[in-house]
mmCIF file of C-alpha atoms in Angstrom:
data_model
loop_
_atom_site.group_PDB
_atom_site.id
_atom_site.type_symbol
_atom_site.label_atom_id
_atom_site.label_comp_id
_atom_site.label_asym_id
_atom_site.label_seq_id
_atom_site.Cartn_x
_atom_site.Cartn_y
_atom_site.Cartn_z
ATOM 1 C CA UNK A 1 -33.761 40.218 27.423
ATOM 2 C CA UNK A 2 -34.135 40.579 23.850
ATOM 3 C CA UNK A 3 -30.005 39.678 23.559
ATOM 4 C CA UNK A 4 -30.117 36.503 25.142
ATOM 5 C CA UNK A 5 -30.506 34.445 22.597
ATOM 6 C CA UNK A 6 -27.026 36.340 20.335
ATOM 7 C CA UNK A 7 -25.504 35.611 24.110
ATOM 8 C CA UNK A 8 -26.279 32.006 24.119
ATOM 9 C CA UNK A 9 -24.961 31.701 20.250
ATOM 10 C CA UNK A 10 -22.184 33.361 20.897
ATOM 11 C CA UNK A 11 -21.128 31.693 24.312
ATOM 12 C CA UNK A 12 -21.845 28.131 22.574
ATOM 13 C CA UNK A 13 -19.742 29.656 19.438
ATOM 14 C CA UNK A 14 -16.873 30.341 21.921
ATOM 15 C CA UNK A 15 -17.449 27.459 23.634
ATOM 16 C CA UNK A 16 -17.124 25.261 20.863
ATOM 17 C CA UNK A 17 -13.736 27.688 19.277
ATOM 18 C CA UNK A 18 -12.250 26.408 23.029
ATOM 19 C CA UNK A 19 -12.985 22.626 22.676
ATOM 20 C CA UNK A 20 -11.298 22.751 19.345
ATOM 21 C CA UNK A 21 -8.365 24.757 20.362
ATOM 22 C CA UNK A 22 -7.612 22.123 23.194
ATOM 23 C CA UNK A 23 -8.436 19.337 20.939
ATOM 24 C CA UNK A 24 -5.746 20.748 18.280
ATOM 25 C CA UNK A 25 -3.407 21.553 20.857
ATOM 26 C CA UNK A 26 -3.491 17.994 22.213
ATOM 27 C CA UNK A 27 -3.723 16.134 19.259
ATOM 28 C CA UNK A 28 -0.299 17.958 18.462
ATOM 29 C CA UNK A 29 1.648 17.063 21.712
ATOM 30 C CA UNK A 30 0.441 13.101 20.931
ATOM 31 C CA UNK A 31 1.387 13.326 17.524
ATOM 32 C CA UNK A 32 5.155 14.423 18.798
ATOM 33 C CA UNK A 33 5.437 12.649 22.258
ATOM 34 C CA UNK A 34 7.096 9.079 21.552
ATOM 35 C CA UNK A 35 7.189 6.321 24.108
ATOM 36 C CA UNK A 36 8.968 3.229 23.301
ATOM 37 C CA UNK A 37 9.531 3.908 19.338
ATOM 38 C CA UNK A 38 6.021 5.066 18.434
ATOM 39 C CA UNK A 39 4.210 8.350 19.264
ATOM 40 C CA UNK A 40 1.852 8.663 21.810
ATOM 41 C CA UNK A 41 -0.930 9.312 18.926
ATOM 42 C CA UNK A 42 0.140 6.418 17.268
ATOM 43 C CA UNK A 43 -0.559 3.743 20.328
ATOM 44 C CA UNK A 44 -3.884 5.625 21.224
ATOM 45 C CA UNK A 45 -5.281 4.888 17.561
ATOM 46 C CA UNK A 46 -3.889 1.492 17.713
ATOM 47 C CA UNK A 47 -1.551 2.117 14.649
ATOM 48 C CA UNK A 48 0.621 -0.707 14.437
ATOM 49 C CA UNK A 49 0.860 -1.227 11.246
ATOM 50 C CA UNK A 50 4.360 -1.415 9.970
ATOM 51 C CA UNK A 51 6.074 -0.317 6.718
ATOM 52 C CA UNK A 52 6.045 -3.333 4.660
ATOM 53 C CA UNK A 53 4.775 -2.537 1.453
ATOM 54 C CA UNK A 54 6.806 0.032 -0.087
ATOM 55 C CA UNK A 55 3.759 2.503 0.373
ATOM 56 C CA UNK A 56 6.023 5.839 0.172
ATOM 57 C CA UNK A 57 7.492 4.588 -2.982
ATOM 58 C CA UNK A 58 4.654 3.426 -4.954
ATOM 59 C CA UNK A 59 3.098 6.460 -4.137
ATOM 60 C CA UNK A 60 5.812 8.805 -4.787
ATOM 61 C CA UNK A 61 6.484 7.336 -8.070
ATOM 62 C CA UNK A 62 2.746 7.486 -8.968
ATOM 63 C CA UNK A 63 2.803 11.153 -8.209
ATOM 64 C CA UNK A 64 5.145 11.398 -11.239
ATOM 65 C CA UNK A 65 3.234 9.473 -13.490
ATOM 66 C CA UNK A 66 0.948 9.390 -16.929
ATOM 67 C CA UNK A 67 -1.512 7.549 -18.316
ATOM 68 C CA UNK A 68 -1.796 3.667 -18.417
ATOM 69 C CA UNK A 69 -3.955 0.464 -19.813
ATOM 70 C CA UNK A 70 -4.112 -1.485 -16.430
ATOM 71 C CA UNK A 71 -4.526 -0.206 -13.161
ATOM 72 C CA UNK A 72 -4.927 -2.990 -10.388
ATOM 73 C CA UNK A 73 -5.888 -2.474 -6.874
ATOM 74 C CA UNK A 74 -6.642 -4.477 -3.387
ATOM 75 C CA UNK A 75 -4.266 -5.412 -0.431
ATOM 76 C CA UNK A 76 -0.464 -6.671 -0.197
ATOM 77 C CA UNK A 77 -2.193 -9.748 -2.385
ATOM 78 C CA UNK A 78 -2.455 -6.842 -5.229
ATOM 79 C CA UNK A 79 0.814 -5.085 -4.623
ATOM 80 C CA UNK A 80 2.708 -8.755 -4.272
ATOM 81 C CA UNK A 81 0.578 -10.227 -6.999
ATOM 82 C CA UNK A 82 0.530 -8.453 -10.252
ATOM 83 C CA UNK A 83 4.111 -7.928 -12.355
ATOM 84 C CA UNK A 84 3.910 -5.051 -14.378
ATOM 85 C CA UNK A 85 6.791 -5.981 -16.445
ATOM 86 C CA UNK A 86 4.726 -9.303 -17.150
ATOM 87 C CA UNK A 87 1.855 -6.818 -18.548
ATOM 88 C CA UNK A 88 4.468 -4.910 -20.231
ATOM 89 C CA UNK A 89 5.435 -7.865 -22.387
ATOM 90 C CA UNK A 90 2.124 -8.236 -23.873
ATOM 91 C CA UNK A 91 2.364 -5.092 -24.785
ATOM 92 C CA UNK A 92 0.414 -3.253 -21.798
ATOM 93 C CA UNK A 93 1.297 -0.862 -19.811
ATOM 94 C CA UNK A 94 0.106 -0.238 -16.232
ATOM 95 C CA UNK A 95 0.491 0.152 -12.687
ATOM 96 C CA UNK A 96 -0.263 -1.267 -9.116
ATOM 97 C CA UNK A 97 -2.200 0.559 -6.961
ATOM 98 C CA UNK A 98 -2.523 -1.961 -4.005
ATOM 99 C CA UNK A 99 -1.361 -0.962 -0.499
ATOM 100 C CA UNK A 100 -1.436 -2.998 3.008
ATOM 101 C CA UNK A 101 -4.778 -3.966 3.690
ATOM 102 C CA UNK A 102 -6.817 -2.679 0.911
ATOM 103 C CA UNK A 103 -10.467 -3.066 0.982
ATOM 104 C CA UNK A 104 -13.013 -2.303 -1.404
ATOM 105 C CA UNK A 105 -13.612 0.874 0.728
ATOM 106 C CA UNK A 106 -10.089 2.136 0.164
ATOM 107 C CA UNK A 107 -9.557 1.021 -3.278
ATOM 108 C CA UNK A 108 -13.179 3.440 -3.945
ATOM 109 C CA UNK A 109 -11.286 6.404 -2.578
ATOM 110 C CA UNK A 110 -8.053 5.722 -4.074
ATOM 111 C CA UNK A 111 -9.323 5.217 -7.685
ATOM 112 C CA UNK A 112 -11.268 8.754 -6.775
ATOM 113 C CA UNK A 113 -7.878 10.017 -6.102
ATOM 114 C CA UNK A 114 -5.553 8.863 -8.327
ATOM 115 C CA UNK A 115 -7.974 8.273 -11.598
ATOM 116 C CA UNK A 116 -6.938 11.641 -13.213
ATOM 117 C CA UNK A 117 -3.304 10.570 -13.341
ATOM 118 C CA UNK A 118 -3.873 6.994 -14.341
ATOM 119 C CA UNK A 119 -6.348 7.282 -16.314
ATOM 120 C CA UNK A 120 -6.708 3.324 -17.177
ATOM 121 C CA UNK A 121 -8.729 1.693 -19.847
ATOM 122 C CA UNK A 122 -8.985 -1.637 -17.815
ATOM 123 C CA UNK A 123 -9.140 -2.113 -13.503
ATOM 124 C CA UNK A 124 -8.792 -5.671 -12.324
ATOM 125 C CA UNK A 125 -9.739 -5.607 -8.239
ATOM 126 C CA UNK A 126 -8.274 -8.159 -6.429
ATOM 127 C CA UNK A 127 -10.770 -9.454 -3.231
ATOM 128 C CA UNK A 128 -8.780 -10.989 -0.724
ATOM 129 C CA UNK A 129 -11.056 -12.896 1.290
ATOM 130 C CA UNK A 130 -9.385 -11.987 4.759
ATOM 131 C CA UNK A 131 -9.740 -8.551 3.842
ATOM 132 C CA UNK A 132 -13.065 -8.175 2.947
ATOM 133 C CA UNK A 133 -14.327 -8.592 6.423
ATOM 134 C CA UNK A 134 -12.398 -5.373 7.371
ATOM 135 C CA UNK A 135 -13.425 -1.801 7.939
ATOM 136 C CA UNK A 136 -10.674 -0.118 5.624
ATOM 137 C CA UNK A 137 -8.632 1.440 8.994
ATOM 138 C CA UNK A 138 -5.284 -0.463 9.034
ATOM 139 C CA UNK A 139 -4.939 0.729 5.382
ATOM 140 C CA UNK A 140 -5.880 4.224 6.167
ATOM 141 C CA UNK A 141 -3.084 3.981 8.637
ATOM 142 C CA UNK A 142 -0.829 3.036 6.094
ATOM 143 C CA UNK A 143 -1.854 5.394 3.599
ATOM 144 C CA UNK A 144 -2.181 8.380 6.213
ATOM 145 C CA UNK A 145 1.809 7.676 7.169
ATOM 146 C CA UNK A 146 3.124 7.126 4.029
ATOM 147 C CA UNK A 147 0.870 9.570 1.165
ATOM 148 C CA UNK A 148 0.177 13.082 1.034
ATOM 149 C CA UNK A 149 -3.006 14.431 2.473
ATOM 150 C CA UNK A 150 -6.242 14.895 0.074
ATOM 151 C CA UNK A 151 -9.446 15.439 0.874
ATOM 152 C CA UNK A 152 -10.387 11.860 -0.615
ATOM 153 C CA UNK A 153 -8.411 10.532 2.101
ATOM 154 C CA UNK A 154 -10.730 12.592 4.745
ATOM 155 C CA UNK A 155 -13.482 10.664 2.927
ATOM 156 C CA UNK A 156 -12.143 7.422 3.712
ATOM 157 C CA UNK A 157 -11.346 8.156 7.299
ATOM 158 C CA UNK A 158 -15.054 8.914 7.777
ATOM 159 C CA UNK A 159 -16.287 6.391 5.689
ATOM 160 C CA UNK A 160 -14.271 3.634 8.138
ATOM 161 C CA UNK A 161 -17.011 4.919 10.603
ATOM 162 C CA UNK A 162 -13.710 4.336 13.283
ATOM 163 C CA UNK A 163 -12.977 7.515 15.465
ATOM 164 C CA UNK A 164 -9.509 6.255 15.229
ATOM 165 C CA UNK A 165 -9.550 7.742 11.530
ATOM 166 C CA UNK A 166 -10.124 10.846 11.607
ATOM 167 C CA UNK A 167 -7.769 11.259 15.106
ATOM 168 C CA UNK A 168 -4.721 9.314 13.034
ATOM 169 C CA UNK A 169 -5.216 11.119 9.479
ATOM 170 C CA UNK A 170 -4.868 14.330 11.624
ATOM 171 C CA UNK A 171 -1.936 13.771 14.154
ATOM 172 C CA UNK A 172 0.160 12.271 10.821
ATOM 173 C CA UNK A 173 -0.498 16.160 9.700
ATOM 174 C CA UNK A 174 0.528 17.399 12.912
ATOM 175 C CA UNK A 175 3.591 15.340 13.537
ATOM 176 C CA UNK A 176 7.052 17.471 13.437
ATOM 177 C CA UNK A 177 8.951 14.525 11.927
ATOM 178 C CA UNK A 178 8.633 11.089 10.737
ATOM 179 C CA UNK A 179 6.241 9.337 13.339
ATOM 180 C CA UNK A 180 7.047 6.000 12.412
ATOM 181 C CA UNK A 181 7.540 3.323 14.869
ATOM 182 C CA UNK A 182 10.547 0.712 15.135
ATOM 183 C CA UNK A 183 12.346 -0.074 11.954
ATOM 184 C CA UNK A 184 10.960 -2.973 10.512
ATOM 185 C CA UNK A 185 12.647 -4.729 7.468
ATOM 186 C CA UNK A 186 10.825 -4.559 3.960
ATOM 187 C CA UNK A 187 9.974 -7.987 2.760
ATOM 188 C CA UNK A 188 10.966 -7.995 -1.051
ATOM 189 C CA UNK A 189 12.005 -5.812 -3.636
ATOM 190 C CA UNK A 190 10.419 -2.833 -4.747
ATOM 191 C CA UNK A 191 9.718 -2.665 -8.374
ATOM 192 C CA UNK A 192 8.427 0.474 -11.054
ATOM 193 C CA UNK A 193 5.396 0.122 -11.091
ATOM 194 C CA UNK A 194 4.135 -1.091 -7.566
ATOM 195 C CA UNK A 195 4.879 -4.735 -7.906
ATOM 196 C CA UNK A 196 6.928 -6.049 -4.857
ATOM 197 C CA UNK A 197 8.634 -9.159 -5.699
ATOM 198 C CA UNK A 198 9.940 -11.899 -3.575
ATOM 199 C CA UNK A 199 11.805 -15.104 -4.796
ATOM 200 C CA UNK A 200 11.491 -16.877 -1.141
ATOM 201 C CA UNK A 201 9.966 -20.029 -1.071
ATOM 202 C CA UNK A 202 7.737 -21.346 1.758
ATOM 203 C CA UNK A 203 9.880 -24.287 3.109
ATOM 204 C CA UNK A 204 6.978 -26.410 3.887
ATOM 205 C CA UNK A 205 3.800 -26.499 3.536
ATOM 206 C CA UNK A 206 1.837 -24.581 6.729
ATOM 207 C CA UNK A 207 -1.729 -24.543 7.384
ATOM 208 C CA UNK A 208 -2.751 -20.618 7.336
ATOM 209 C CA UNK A 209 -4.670 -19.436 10.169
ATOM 210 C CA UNK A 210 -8.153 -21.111 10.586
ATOM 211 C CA UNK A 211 -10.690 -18.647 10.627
ATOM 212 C CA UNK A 212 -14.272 -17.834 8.666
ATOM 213 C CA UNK A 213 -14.417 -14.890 7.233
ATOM 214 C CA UNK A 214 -16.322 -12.278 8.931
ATOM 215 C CA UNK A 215 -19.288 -9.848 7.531
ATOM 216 C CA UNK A 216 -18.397 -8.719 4.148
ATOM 217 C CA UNK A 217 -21.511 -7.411 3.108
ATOM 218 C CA UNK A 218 -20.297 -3.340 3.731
ATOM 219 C CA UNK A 219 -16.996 -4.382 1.164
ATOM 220 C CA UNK A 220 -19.133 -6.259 -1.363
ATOM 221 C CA UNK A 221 -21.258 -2.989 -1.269
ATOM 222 C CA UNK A 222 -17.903 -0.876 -1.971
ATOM 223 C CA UNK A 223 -16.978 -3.296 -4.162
ATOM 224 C CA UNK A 224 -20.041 -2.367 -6.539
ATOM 225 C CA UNK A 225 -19.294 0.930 -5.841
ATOM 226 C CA UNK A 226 -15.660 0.669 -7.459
ATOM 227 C CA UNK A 227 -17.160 -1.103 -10.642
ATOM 228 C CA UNK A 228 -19.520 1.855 -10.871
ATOM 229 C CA UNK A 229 -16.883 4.459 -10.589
ATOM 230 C CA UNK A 230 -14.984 2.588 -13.230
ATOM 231 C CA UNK A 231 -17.597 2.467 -15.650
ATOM 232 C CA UNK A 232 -19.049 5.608 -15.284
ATOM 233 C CA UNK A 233 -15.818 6.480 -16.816
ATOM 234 C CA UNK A 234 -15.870 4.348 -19.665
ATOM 235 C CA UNK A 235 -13.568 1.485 -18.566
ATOM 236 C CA UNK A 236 -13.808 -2.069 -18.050
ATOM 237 C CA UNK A 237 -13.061 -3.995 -15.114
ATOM 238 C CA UNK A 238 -12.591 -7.233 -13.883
ATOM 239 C CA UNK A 239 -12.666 -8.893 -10.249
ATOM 240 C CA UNK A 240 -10.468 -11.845 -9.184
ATOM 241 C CA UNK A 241 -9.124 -13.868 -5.908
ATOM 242 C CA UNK A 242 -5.627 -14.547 -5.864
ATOM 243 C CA UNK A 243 -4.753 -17.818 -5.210
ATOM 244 C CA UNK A 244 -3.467 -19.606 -1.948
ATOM 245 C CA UNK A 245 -1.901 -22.799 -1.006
ATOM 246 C CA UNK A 246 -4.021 -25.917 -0.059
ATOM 247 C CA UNK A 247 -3.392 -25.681 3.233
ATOM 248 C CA UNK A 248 -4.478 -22.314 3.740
ATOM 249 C CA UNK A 249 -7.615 -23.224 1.646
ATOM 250 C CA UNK A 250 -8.642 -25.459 4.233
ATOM 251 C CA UNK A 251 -8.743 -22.826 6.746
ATOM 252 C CA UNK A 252 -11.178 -20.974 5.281
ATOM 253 C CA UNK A 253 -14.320 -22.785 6.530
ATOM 254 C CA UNK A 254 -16.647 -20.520 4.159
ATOM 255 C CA UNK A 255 -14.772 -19.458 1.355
ATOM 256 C CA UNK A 256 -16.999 -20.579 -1.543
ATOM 257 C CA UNK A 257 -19.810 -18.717 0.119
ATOM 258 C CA UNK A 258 -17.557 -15.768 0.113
ATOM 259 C CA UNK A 259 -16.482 -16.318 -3.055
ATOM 260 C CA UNK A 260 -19.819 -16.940 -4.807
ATOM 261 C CA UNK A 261 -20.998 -13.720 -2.788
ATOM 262 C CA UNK A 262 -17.706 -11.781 -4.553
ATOM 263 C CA UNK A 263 -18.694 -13.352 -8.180
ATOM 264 C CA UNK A 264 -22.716 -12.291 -7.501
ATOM 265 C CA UNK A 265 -21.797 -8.329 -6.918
ATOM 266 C CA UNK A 266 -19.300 -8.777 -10.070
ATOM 267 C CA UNK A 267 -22.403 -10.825 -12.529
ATOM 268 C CA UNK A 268 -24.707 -8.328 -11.187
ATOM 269 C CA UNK A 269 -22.865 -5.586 -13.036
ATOM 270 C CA UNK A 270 -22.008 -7.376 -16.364
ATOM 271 C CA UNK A 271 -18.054 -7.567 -15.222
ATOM 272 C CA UNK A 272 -15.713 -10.638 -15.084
ATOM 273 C CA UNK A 273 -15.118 -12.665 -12.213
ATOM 274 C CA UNK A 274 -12.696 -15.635 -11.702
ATOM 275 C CA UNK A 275 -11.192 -16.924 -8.371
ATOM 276 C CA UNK A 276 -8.133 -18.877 -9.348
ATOM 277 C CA UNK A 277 -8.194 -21.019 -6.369
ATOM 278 C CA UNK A 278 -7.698 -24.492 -7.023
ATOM 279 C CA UNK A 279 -6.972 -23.688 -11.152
ATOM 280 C CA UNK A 280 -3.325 -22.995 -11.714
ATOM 281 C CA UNK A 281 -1.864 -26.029 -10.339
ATOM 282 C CA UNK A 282 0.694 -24.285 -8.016
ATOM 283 C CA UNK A 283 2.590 -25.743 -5.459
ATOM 284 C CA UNK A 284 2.890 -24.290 -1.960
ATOM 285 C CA UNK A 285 6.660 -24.582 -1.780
ATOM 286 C CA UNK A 286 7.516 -23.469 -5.463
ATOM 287 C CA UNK A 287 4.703 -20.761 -6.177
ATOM 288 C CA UNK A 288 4.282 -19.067 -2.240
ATOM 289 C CA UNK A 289 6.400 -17.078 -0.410
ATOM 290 C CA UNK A 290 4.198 -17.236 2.674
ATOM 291 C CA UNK A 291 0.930 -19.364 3.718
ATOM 292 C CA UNK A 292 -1.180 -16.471 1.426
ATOM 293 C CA UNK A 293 1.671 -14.301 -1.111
ATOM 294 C CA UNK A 294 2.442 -15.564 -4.346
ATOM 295 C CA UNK A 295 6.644 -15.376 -4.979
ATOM 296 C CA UNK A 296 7.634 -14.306 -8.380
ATOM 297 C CA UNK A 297 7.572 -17.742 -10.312
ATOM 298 C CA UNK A 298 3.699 -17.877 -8.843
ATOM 299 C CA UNK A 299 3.119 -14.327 -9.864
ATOM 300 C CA UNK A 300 4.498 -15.059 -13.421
ATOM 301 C CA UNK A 301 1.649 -18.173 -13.563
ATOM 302 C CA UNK A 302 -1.104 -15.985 -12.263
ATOM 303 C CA UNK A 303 -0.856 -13.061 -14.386
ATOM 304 C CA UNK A 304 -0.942 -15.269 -17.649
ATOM 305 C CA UNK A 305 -3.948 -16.493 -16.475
ATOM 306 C CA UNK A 306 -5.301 -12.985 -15.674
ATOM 307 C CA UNK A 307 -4.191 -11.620 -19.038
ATOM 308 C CA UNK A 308 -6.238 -14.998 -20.369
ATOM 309 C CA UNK A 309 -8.919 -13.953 -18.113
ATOM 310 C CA UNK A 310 -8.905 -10.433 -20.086
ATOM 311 C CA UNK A 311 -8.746 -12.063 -23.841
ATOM 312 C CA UNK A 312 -11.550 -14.005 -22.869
ATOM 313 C CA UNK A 313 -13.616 -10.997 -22.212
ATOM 314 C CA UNK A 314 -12.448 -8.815 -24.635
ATOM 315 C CA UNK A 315 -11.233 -6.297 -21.861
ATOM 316 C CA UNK A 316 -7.934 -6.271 -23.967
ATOM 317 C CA UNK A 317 -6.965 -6.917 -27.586
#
């Protein structure tokens, strides 16, 4: 009798080595099996999201990169929002790290990530209000199809709390070729340094869709979280909303409140805030390309306004 107890360790042990084996085994057969376009790993996980933000080249390029002043980050209202050849003329130099569907939960890991190549003496984080009632897995999905694996993405997969995570950071590992589902055209035109511009015009003004914004209060916690990290390493940082036409606006039934709950986390920690809303004067069918992206002449009116916003605060000469 004295063995028993090695025999139940090592039975559970084996036990255990077997439920993993099967797990990796099927994991690999759904990350190669394709029905209709997508793999079979890819519908289970509910990844639908579709290549639309340039992801593989923004990343790609940023593999190759140095050092930089500005480093933004947030959702496609980052990566369709800030010009880097606008920054450039003042004299700055920097790059956008925003991806689809950015939260402050993904921006955390990616500035964990990609800090020792960038470097940056300022971080502006753009807060999306739409977005900051998410949980951070539709960007993982993008990120986990389109950048190579670190362990900082593991960290955001868990840190979704979404078993889908973990199971879609995994099968993109274990996929034999490129698992990506129906070809879907890129809306505007990928430029160095993570900016996507578009010149489109929204023919009309369009009411967005009308919906509050959900519970934000796990983002606003990430969000402190990101100005932490920043400052812990010795730069500044600044949070702002992008702005969006009237119409859409009027959709938002609590917006302030989720903006004045944004602005709080930001005061709290001695940083700028500013939500442009309602201060730039834009037009919906000169300045958006869509009922919530800025086109390129908006862009241009914005970032003044943001590089104002810096002056102001002395996060730039």
């Amino acid at each position: 009798m004295p063995n028993t107890p090695r025999k139940i360790v090592v039975t559970a042990v084996r036990f255990l080595g077997l439920l993993l084996l099967l797990y990796g085994v099927a994991l690999f057969v759904v990350a190669n099996v394709r029905v209709g376009g997508y793999t079979v790993a890819r519908i289970l996980t509910q990844d639908m999201v579709e290549p639309l933000g340039h992801s593989d080249r923004r990343f790609a390029e940023l593999e190759r990169h140095g050092d930089v002043d500005l480093v933004f980050v947030g959702s496609s209202h980052a990566y369709r929002s800030f010009d880097p050849r606008i920054f450039d003329e003042a004299g700055l130099s920097s790059f956008n790290l925003g991806s689809t569907a950015q939260t402050p939960l993904n921006s955390y890991y990616l500035l964990k990530r990609y800090w020792p190549l960038l470097a940056p003496s300022v971080v502006v984080i753009e807060t999306y209000y739409h977005v900051m009632d998410k949980d951070g897995l539709e960007s993982l999905f993008d990120l986990a199809a389109n950048v190579p694996p670190s362990r900082e993405w593991l960290q955001m997969a868990l840190a979704t709390r979404n078993p889908h995570a973990v199971n879609s950071l995994l099968a993109y590992q274990l996929q034999l070729r490129d698992a990506s589902g129906p070809a879907s055209p890129e809306r505007g035109t990928y430029v160095r340094g993570g900016y996507v511009e578009t010149q489109a015009r929204l023919a009309a003004p369009r009411s967005g869709i009308v919906a509050e914004v959900g519970e934000i209060d796990r983002q606003l916690r990430y969000l402190g979280r990101c100005i932490d990290f920043v400052k812990r390493r010795g730069a500044r940082v600044a949070v702002v909303v992008q702005p969006l036409p009237d119409e859409t606006l009027a959709g938002i039934t609590n917006r302030r409140a989720v903006s004045e709950a944004i602005g709080a986390v930001a005061a709290g920690r001695g940083v700028p805030f500013a939500d442009f809303n309602g201060r730039l004067g834009l037009k919906t069918t000169e300045h958006f390309m869509d009922t919530h992206h800025l086109n390129a002449a908006g862009v241009r009116r914005f970032n003044l306004a943001v590089l104002d916003l810096l002056r102001e605060h002395a996060l730039i000469d």
